[in-house]
PDB file of C-alpha atoms in Angstrom:
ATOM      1  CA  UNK A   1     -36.725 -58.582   1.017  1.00  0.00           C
ATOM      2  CA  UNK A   2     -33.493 -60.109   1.247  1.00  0.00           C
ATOM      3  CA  UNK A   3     -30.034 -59.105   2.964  1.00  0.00           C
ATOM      4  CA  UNK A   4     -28.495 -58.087  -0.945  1.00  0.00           C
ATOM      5  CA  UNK A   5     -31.861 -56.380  -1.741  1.00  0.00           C
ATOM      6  CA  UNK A   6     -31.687 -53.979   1.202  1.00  0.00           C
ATOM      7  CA  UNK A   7     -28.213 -52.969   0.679  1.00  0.00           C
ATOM      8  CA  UNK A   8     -28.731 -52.080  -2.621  1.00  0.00           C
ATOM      9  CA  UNK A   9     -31.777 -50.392  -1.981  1.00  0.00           C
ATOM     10  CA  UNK A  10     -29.851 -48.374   0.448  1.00  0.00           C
ATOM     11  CA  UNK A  11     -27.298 -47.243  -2.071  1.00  0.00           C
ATOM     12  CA  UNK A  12     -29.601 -46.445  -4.263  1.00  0.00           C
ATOM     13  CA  UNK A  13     -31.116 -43.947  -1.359  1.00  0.00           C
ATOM     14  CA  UNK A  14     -27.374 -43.186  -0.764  1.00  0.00           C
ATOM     15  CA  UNK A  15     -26.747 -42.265  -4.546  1.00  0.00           C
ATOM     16  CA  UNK A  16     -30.045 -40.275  -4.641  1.00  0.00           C
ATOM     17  CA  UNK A  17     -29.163 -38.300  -1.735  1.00  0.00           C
ATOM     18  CA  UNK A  18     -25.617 -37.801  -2.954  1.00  0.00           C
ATOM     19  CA  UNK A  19     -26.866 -36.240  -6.522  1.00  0.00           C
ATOM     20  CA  UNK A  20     -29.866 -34.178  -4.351  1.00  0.00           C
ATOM     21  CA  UNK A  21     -26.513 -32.254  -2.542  1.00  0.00           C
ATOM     22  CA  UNK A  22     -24.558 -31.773  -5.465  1.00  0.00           C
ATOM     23  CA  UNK A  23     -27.479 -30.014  -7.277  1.00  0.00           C
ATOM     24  CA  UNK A  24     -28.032 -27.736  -4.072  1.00  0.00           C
ATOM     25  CA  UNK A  25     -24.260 -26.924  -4.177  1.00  0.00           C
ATOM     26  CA  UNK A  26     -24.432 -26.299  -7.755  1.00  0.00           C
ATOM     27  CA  UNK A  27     -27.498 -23.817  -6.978  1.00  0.00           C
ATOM     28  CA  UNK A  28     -25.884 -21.591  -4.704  1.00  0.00           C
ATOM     29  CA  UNK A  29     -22.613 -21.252  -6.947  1.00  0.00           C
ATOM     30  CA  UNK A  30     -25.075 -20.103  -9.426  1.00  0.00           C
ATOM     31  CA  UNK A  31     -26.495 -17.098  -7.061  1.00  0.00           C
ATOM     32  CA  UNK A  32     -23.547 -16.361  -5.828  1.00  0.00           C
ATOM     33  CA  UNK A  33     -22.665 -15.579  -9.638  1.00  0.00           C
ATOM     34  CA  UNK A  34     -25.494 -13.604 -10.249  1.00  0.00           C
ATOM     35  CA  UNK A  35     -25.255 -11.708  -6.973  1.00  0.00           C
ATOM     36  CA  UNK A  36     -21.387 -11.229  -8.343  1.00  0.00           C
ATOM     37  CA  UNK A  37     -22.601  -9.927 -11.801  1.00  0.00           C
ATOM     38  CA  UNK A  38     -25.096  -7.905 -10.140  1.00  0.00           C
ATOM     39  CA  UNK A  39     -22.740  -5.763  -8.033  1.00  0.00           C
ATOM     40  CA  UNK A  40     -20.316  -5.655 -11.071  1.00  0.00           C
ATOM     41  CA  UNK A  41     -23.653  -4.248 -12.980  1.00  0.00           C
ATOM     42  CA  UNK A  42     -24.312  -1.579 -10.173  1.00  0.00           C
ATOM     43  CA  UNK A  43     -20.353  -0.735 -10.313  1.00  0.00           C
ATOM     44  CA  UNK A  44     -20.110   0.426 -13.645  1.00  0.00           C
ATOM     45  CA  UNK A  45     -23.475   1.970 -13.812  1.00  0.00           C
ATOM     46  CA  UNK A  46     -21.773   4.320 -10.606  1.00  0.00           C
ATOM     47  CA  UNK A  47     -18.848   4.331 -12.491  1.00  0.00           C
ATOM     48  CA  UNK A  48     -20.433   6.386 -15.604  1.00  0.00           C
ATOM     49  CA  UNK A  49     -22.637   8.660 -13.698  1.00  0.00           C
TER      50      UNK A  49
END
C-alpha cells in the first residue's frame, strides 16, 4: 500500500470510530429518558393513590 492509501485508510478507521461513539452517546441519552419517564410514571401513579 502506499503512503496516501494508509492515511486514508486510517481516516476511514478514524470516521468509523467517530460515528461508533456518537451512537453510544446517543444510546445512553435514550435510557436516561426512559429511566426519566419511568420515575415520572411511578410519580403520578403515587400521586393518585
Amino acid at each position: 500500500m502506499s503512503r496516501e492509501e494508509e492515511e486514508e485508510e486510517e481516516e476511514k478507521e478514524e470516521e468509523e470510530e467517530e460515528e461508533e461513539e456518537e451512537e453510544e452517546e446517543e444510546e445512553e441519552e435514550e435510557e436516561e429518558e426512559e429511566e426519566v419517564e419511568k420515575k415520572e410514571e411511578e410519580e403520578e401513579e403515587e400521586g393518585y393513590h
